[in-house]
Amino acid sequence: MDNKLLRDILNKYKAEEITEDECLKSLATLPYKDLGYAKIDNHREIRTGYPEVIFCQNKKPEHIKGIVKSILNSGGENVLLTRLTKDIFKEIEKEIENIEYFEDAKIAVANRVFRQFSNSKIAIIAAGTSDYPVAEEAAITAEVLGNKVIRLYDVGVAGIHRLFSKIDIIHEAKVIICVAGMEGALLSVVGGIAKAPVIGVPTSVGYGANFGGLSALLAMLNSCASGSSVVNIDNGFGAAYLASMINRIGE
Amino acid sequence: MDNKLLRDILNKYKAEEITEDECLKSLATLPYKDLGYAKIDNHREIRTGYPEVIFCQNKKPEHIKGIVKSILNSGGENVLLTRLTKDIFKEIEKEIENIEYFEDAKIAVANRVFRQFSNSKIAIIAAGTSDYPVAEEAAITAEVLGNKVIRLYDVGVAGIHRLFSKIDIIHEAKVIICVAGMEGALLSVVGGIAKAPVIGVPTSVGYGANFGGLSALLAMLNSCASGSSVVNIDNGFGAAYLASMINRIGE
Amino acid sequence: MDNKLLRDILNKYKAEEITEDECLKSLATLPYKDLGYAKIDNHREIRTGYPEVIFCQNKKPEHIKGIVKSILNSGGENVLLTRLTKDIFKEIEKEIENIEYFEDAKIAVANRVFRQFSNSKIAIIAAGTSDYPVAEEAAITAEVLGNKVIRLYDVGVAGIHRLFSKIDIIHEAKVIICVAGMEGALLSVVGGIAKAPVIGVPTSVGYGANFGGLSALLAMLNSCASGSSVVNIDNGFGAAYLASMINRIGE
Amino acid sequence: MDNKLLRDILNKYKAEEITEDECLKSLATLPYKDLGYAKIDNHREIRTGYPEVIFCQNKKPEHIKGIVKSILNSGGENVLLTRLTKDIFKEIEKEIENIEYFEDAKIAVANRVFRQFSNSKIAIIAAGTSDYPVAEEAAITAEVLGNKVIRLYDVGVAGIHRLFSKIDIIHEAKVIICVAGMEGALLSVVGGIAKAPVIGVPTSVGYGANFGGLSALLAMLNSCASGSSVVNIDNGFGAAYLASMINRIGE
Amino acid sequence: MDNKLLRDILNKYKAEEITEDECLKSLATLPYKDLGYAKIDNHREIRTGYPEVIFCQNKKPEHIKGIVKSILNSGGENVLLTRLTKDIFKEIEKEIENIEYFEDAKIAVANRVFRQFSNSKIAIIAAGTSDYPVAEEAAITAEVLGNKVIRLYDVGVAGIHRLFSKIDIIHEAKVIICVAGMEGALLSVVGGIAKAPVIGVPTSVGYGANFGGLSALLAMLNSCASGSSVVNIDNGFGAAYLASMINRIGE
Amino acid sequence: MDNKLLRDILNKYKAEEITEDECLKSLATLPYKDLGYAKIDNHREIRTGYPEVIFCQNKKPEHIKGIVKSILNSGGENVLLTRLTKDIFKEIEKEIENIEYFEDAKIAVANRVFRQFSNSKIAIIAAGTSDYPVAEEAAITAEVLGNKVIRLYDVGVAGIHRLFSKIDIIHEAKVIICVAGMEGALLSVVGGIAKAPVIGVPTSVGYGANFGGLSALLAMLNSCASGSSVVNIDNGFGAAYLASMINRIGE
Amino acid sequence: MDNKLLRDILNKYKAEEITEDECLKSLATLPYKDLGYAKIDNHREIRTGYPEVIFCQNKKPEHIKGIVKSILNSGGENVLLTRLTKDIFKEIEKEIENIEYFEDAKIAVANRVFRQFSNSKIAIIAAGTSDYPVAEEAAITAEVLGNKVIRLYDVGVAGIHRLFSKIDIIHEAKVIICVAGMEGALLSVVGGIAKAPVIGVPTSVGYGANFGGLSALLAMLNSCASGSSVVNIDNGFGAAYLASMINRIGE
Amino acid sequence: MDNKLLRDILNKYKAEEITEDECLKSLATLPYKDLGYAKIDNHREIRTGYPEVIFCQNKKPEHIKGIVKSILNSGGENVLLTRLTKDIFKEIEKEIENIEYFEDAKIAVANRVFRQFSNSKIAIIAAGTSDYPVAEEAAITAEVLGNKVIRLYDVGVAGIHRLFSKIDIIHEAKVIICVAGMEGALLSVVGGIAKAPVIGVPTSVGYGANFGGLSALLAMLNSCASGSSVVNIDNGFGAAYLASMINRIGE
């Protein structure tokens, strides 16, 4: 997976610093830590420049705690815990120092170290006040990953002058995250006026035939505005992670 | 169904102009003509102010011809045939005089009589050139029903200045039909700037996850713009019929 | 968005009452109030004749309170809060005077001012007793927006004489709202006998394969009755808002 | 499966008219004819009072021909072939005598023998002229199975007086088949006025969001009218078969 | 709707026993009682031979109580309340005498009067023990409507000998209700061996891709066994009501 | 169903050890125990080599208890209770001795008898820590049915080296169960490298458009890796049962 | 991916038979042939014991030809081409010798070499004659892969004695493929009586609400019969491939 | 929309170079050309750096020709026509010089001018040979927009060594497009090993339960690999357009 690593292992083997069996084993076991219920990919930060992220939904509190501790023990910084309910955070907090919780975003960050890798910005544009939690999941994630964030909330297309009044600010962003539920139309309008790539986050906000975000998801996938793409429903984290990758380009 | 009619029948009965059995029969048989495969509602025009409309999809050519003739024989005017393919029109044309075909709209009108009941206007706003056939179904229907029509085509939200340049024209309309496929965002933007009621027509135009118009339909149903409602996918006719009813109010 | 407003700003600019920068800023910032989590569209009432409406579902109580206060502070009247649970209303009530709650409709109205812009009526026809909450959402909304409302509840098609006994009343209405769950057949029957436009509101009431209102929604969209259109599932508010717009025509 | 048959086999065995092995084989092989690609259930008519029916869709012409011949060879009467296209019928007709084709219904009947088991009637009520083929599939099936049939076509709810004018005829029926596409509302209205069981056949007729009959199917399943049930989309045959079973009760 | 009633009214009118206005009013107001939130169809029992049934899901307790009282006051017997939770029953019980609750079936019967209109039987066959509540909804309904009921529970196709051991009992029934969740295969097997009509009730019992009963619903609709039809998911009541209608034929 | 059993019954009959009626009855009543709400298939273990399994979801506690007791009374061993909540287990435990509960797997085993029919192994590979409960349902089931189990958890494709490091272990298995939610990609990757049959278990774990496991289910069904098949969403039990059958082959 | 291969490469490297760069390249390029539009996995047969299979649907004829030739050139035997239309086969046949076509199965086999790896059998049980093409896809695949095949066609559950008469034959099979459309009930019944693993193949055969095989797919996934699993709709090939893997176990 | 443009117009107005009316008109009519059926956004290239693109599906040939000519007349370069069938291309070619057609990609380019804005690369990775047309739509689009493209086709996860052998090439790309049908697993695997952003394009390639690309779409949306997003089914163009935007960053 990582050519340099392979080359090192092979060199050691050729130089007889390691045996054939050790060599084989090294090739097979790129670094991770096995907790039984979880295999922690310590190699990830080196490989991708980002720390391991823990998606907490459906995980048992004991498992979450075990994983966080293991990552922190091997020196992890800015460890993100997403989809973490307040109740489980309170349990975790008892055993782990230096952990911060963002209630709206349902995110915790352990061992936070502030870094900012550039001055370019990610704009997070949300259609309505009801989209607030998802927008915040994106915003906090982006900030923890070292980005400058512009928040533009409640600028949905039904009062489109609110959006247009912010065009200058929108043009400042290197990448845009567009959070919208209901009919998800905001993505198309933003995509039509922006010069930067736009990542759509459909939300599950809405009346009946929203069907848990399906209406916004389909609308965003079918957007007539070129230069946009879509992540999963309510997946503010995923959008911010991708935005962060794009935002680092050329820095 | 129609109190006046009932009252007349009862008065005749009381006055012994008709027998009990005749009375009962009259009550039961509000006027329509039975062709076996079809029961033509001649009473409709009196009742609703609109002639019978023939939805031709799935109907056999013989049935369509039979129905048109029957309506014309009882004095029908402006008889609309919707979803009529060119091939079947050509067959019909051989036997029926005074019938006109609109190929893009897939509509024919038999025994057309030009009337215009008012000066107020219906605006038909279409997002893309691909929505042309559905928009024309709406436009021709509205015109045949006696309305003035404003056509604004290809003003989708990805180049939203095209729409905004027409705001004055939009504000002239008493009712607006908004035709859009893909993400259907046009309805929300139009709904946000218009003062008139807006009727959305989702179209089945688009890439893969359009799912035959489902994306535009859900988007329009979930529109955050108050003052709008939706008709069936590709149903330009239905939108125009409703728009015509609203356009007549107060005239 | 508003030609007159634009013209005024330009006139002032030409007359050198405002500088170029002030002009540009004015053009960009059509009036709204920015609360961070919300941008309140104070210009809306002037633009559309209707006050801002607050859709409370998924919003945090603090946000709702902040928005209401902001609107009231800028002189808002008849401020509608829809999808408001009783619990959150009770919290709000503590801080805001002159606010009334309609429990069945889950609607609150702040700073209510009774107005009635005309004598024409909106009929609200509901199929079953289970549709009561949605019908009331429509009824209260319509009344707050200044309309006369006729309520006809529990007149579903399985006992169709209940509906027909009210035909005279139905014919009095200038626009009709038809609320139905299950198979949504009421829309088609009402649409067939009414001369007024009919707005369908599918509800999520029913047995298993109702699928959260999908059965009624699809039925209403596919209604064979011309002159009807549909709003989102359980969206009594949207239907009433549109009905109110139609009801004002010609007044 | 059939107690009497079992008893006979056992009696023969006990009386030593057949050996144990013959007995076992008899028990195992209730009569059918094995053609390899098909196993023809000759025992069916005795068991259920109805002949084998051949569902021709997706079957190869050779297979269809083979099955028909086999049934006719074992004395089959009134052999129904459903979903048979005209092209394939023409191929079959060359090799099989005494076979009649109903083009609208896409049904053929081989070796027809007219029987009528009672005077009670099945009413087939269809909403629109477009539903004609499905209604005819039901009507022909019911007639071939020995029933009197009343056809009431094009009596959809948008002009409901057409239906009510026929109430006396409807009340004559012992069982009712209700064929409707689009919103399928006819079932609910008929179910509300009829005293007889009503079998709904949703059809795939309609505009976009009909989704191949799904709208009518869901509507009928959710019908508020008690005393009704539903068969598969466009399944006129299935409805007629069931109606025939009910129609024979008490005769 | 009811020819005899019409005839009476007309006769009285002709005989000048009633005035034209009284006549018109009588025609319009076939008997029902208007409670505002509900219109009780007292005429129903005369018209269909069955009392009004109250579907309690989504109804407010006050409304339920009001409706029951109204029906009882006009002499209603065997008043069925379906989908009634125990909690609401307990509230109702305080104010209404002579009401009995069936907890598994979630049914209450007010003013029960035991009648049995015939000796023929309805068989209720359920696939698994988990289908028990739906099967009991059917069974209690059928019994209250005056039918003899045979209960055959937990005879699903995975151990098909349990079903076949009861074939004699199955053949005794005049009509069969088949209750099954998961893959709903029981309907096809029962339909293949029975001579009586079979009504399928898909249930929402099962693992993940059951999708709330969709798997069983689709399976039953697509059953290859002729002579069957389907009611809504978990609709034991509807199946029993229809079965009761069929069971009365010829009695 | 069981030829040997049939042969015995027939021999006894022929030898006049049993009468015709006894013979018929024996044929009809292959062994099961009827509890009314359940028919327990005691014959199953003899027939298939596996004990009866009780799917507890949707079953009443009394029914569950009754069924367990009945099976135990007839000598049942290793009686599995799946989808059993802790609360209901606690109730059951009071009355039944020798019952063990696995909380993560939501499985209880009554009268456990340890057996291991072979040395070949079932590998259970799970994509993420969130899939733990489903994986454990499979693991416990497989162990109770007498299999050796290899657990490989949290080896999802986003860090694919974790999977590849275990290739030797994977190649040891005779059959593989692959548990994954979200995009279910693990099945395809495992299927591509394994020589053994792979059974996919989609789980309902994931963000919004997971739609209750639908995304993983469809992905697994469409897997491009030959040699795999799929069971129902979250159905760890079903996968383990099938795997156990395959694992016994050739032992 | 293949430990032995890795070991060889490393040994050569250590022995200095290959350079570091050659070693790295060898590690990276496990054998396949790159045609640009396709990368042919020649290593596959060694790895899995099965040759490459070409899924022809959606592939261009030139591409198909190129792939076949490439595989044959490297010595491929029993090369399977699935989903191959007759027209494209005829084109291919011109350029490739020794290729055989199975029209019903839409399968071609190039360079066929008859082998049979064991005497154990795969039973292919199909519900109806319409399922013939899918069943044949499975049967031909299984035979080409060296299995003995038992064909049992048209034994659907509506005439279940046809199935039971073959129980002895069913019990002979080591693994069973069950092909069924419509309601897919056959899988549950077969699963209930068989001792061998059962692989379900839902087919897209049926009336309206079959929805392209969805009804059978969901039914099979929800089957109450333990010991079964499911492949994709109409995927006879996939079922046979898996069945062949299971059939080889222990041989 | 474009502050500079606004400023220019206002300056001219203030300097009295244009009148108030001219000013207003200029503000309203940002440049586009109105063809009635289409409004061509000539301003687009200036605004976004990309020319207008013509989505040809559902458009009439006359309309397509008119639009191309209009764009070319105003000096358009590299005009892309997507989803263009060969037949319509042939018609267009007659009237327009200098137009090139890419048959696999169904793309034409008019007035092509070769430019390459940087040396960084877009990798297009396709799972199977059947995904070729969609991959080529992406590749041609990217090249016309001035990007260097790496094509890696047929590297699906079932033979994952084919993908891993190309890791060095993958790491060269600044942005990756991942094209896959069936289960769409490739996105997750590529996302797990790549450091660059990955754009998924689900394709409609596959067996039955692919449901027109839905399986791959859902899988990609639910991908556990961070740093990825998704465009519409088969939308190679959209992915390439977005990739091109990202690829230009920092150049």
PDB file of C-alpha atoms in Angstrom, chain A residues 153-236:
ATOM      1  CA  TYR A 153     -26.814  30.021   7.815  1.00  0.00           C
ATOM      2  CA  ASP A 154     -30.502  30.428   6.952  1.00  0.00           C
ATOM      3  CA  VAL A 155     -30.028  31.695   3.410  1.00  0.00           C
ATOM      4  CA  GLY A 156     -32.484  29.340   1.678  1.00  0.00           C
ATOM      5  CA  VAL A 157     -33.828  30.101  -1.763  1.00  0.00           C
ATOM      6  CA  ALA A 158     -37.285  31.215  -0.654  1.00  0.00           C
ATOM      7  CA  GLY A 159     -35.722  34.559   0.305  1.00  0.00           C
ATOM      8  CA  ILE A 160     -32.910  34.468  -2.151  1.00  0.00           C
ATOM      9  CA  HIS A 161     -31.726  38.065  -1.553  1.00  0.00           C
ATOM     10  CA  ARG A 162     -30.306  36.845   1.757  1.00  0.00           C
ATOM     11  CA  LEU A 163     -27.974  34.624  -0.217  1.00  0.00           C
ATOM     12  CA  PHE A 164     -27.095  37.201  -2.859  1.00  0.00           C
ATOM     13  CA  SER A 165     -26.183  39.767  -0.230  1.00  0.00           C
ATOM     14  CA  LYS A 166     -23.338  37.448   0.701  1.00  0.00           C
ATOM     15  CA  ILE A 167     -21.916  36.841  -2.759  1.00  0.00           C
ATOM     16  CA  ASP A 168     -18.633  38.528  -1.991  1.00  0.00           C
ATOM     17  CA  ILE A 169     -18.148  36.321   1.020  1.00  0.00           C
ATOM     18  CA  ILE A 170     -19.046  33.252  -0.993  1.00  0.00           C
ATOM     19  CA  HIS A 171     -16.467  34.177  -3.611  1.00  0.00           C
ATOM     20  CA  GLU A 172     -13.788  34.247  -0.915  1.00  0.00           C
ATOM     21  CA  ALA A 173     -14.122  30.522  -0.249  1.00  0.00           C
ATOM     22  CA  LYS A 174     -11.871  27.970  -1.904  1.00  0.00           C
ATOM     23  CA  VAL A 175     -14.483  25.271  -1.416  1.00  0.00           C
ATOM     24  CA  ILE A 176     -18.146  25.428  -0.394  1.00  0.00           C
ATOM     25  CA  ILE A 177     -20.311  23.098   1.657  1.00  0.00           C
ATOM     26  CA  CYS A 178     -24.003  23.500   1.023  1.00  0.00           C
ATOM     27  CA  VAL A 179     -26.340  22.098   3.679  1.00  0.00           C
ATOM     28  CA  ALA A 180     -30.054  21.880   2.855  1.00  0.00           C
ATOM     29  CA  GLY A 181     -33.071  19.763   3.604  1.00  0.00           C
ATOM     30  CA  MET A 182     -36.534  19.861   2.083  1.00  0.00           C
ATOM     31  CA  GLU A 183     -36.052  20.407  -1.663  1.00  0.00           C
ATOM     32  CA  GLY A 184     -32.291  20.966  -1.489  1.00  0.00           C
ATOM     33  CA  ALA A 185     -32.511  23.742  -4.085  1.00  0.00           C
ATOM     34  CA  LEU A 186     -29.792  25.783  -2.445  1.00  0.00           C
ATOM     35  CA  LEU A 187     -27.074  23.602  -3.983  1.00  0.00           C
ATOM     36  CA  SER A 188     -28.180  24.442  -7.506  1.00  0.00           C
ATOM     37  CA  VAL A 189     -28.366  28.169  -6.870  1.00  0.00           C
ATOM     38  CA  VAL A 190     -25.014  28.285  -5.080  1.00  0.00           C
ATOM     39  CA  GLY A 191     -23.480  26.049  -7.748  1.00  0.00           C
ATOM     40  CA  GLY A 192     -24.695  28.462 -10.394  1.00  0.00           C
ATOM     41  CA  ILE A 193     -23.015  31.526  -8.877  1.00  0.00           C
ATOM     42  CA  ALA A 194     -19.890  30.037  -7.311  1.00  0.00           C
ATOM     43  CA  LYS A 195     -16.516  29.471  -8.942  1.00  0.00           C
ATOM     44  CA  ALA A 196     -15.406  26.999  -6.279  1.00  0.00           C
ATOM     45  CA  PRO A 197     -16.356  23.321  -5.990  1.00  0.00           C
ATOM     46  CA  VAL A 198     -19.565  22.797  -4.028  1.00  0.00           C
ATOM     47  CA  ILE A 199     -20.246  19.775  -1.807  1.00  0.00           C
ATOM     48  CA  GLY A 200     -23.905  19.161  -1.051  1.00  0.00           C
ATOM     49  CA  VAL A 201     -25.122  17.740   2.263  1.00  0.00           C
ATOM     50  CA  PRO A 202     -28.783  16.802   2.076  1.00  0.00           C
ATOM     51  CA  THR A 203     -30.474  16.879   5.485  1.00  0.00           C
ATOM     52  CA  SER A 204     -33.368  14.912   6.850  1.00  0.00           C
ATOM     53  CA  VAL A 205     -35.236  18.097   7.758  1.00  0.00           C
ATOM     54  CA  GLY A 206     -38.738  18.571   6.383  1.00  0.00           C
ATOM     55  CA  TYR A 207     -42.411  17.670   6.124  1.00  0.00           C
ATOM     56  CA  GLY A 208     -43.828  14.286   5.125  1.00  0.00           C
ATOM     57  CA  ALA A 209     -42.573  13.477   1.652  1.00  0.00           C
ATOM     58  CA  ASN A 210     -39.053  14.426   2.623  1.00  0.00           C
ATOM     59  CA  PHE A 211     -38.740  10.716   3.431  1.00  0.00           C
ATOM     60  CA  GLY A 212     -35.796  11.091   5.776  1.00  0.00           C
ATOM     61  CA  GLY A 213     -33.777  13.303   3.463  1.00  0.00           C
ATOM     62  CA  LEU A 214     -34.484  11.460   0.236  1.00  0.00           C
ATOM     63  CA  SER A 215     -36.040  14.516  -1.418  1.00  0.00           C
ATOM     64  CA  ALA A 216     -33.001  16.688  -0.780  1.00  0.00           C
ATOM     65  CA  LEU A 217     -30.621  13.876  -1.701  1.00  0.00           C
ATOM     66  CA  LEU A 218     -32.250  13.244  -5.068  1.00  0.00           C
ATOM     67  CA  ALA A 219     -32.527  16.941  -5.769  1.00  0.00           C
ATOM     68  CA  MET A 220     -28.836  17.491  -5.089  1.00  0.00           C
ATOM     69  CA  LEU A 221     -27.795  14.482  -7.160  1.00  0.00           C
ATOM     70  CA  ASN A 222     -29.856  15.843 -10.037  1.00  0.00           C
ATOM     71  CA  SER A 223     -28.603  19.382  -9.682  1.00  0.00           C
ATOM     72  CA  CYS A 224     -28.233  21.137 -13.000  1.00  0.00           C
ATOM     73  CA  ALA A 225     -25.311  23.117 -11.590  1.00  0.00           C
ATOM     74  CA  SER A 226     -21.984  21.725 -12.768  1.00  0.00           C
ATOM     75  CA  GLY A 227     -19.137  21.575 -10.277  1.00  0.00           C
ATOM     76  CA  SER A 228     -21.022  19.962  -7.416  1.00  0.00           C
ATOM     77  CA  SER A 229     -21.204  16.571  -5.780  1.00  0.00           C
ATOM     78  CA  VAL A 230     -23.045  15.065  -2.849  1.00  0.00           C
ATOM     79  CA  VAL A 231     -22.339  13.191   0.380  1.00  0.00           C
ATOM     80  CA  ASN A 232     -24.707  11.083   2.441  1.00  0.00           C
ATOM     81  CA  ILE A 233     -27.796  12.501   4.177  1.00  0.00           C
ATOM     82  CA  ASP A 234     -26.897  14.520   7.299  1.00  0.00           C
ATOM     83  CA  ASN A 235     -23.221  13.705   6.748  1.00  0.00           C
ATOM     84  CA  GLY A 236     -21.710  17.044   7.717  1.00  0.00           C
TER      85      GLY A 236
END
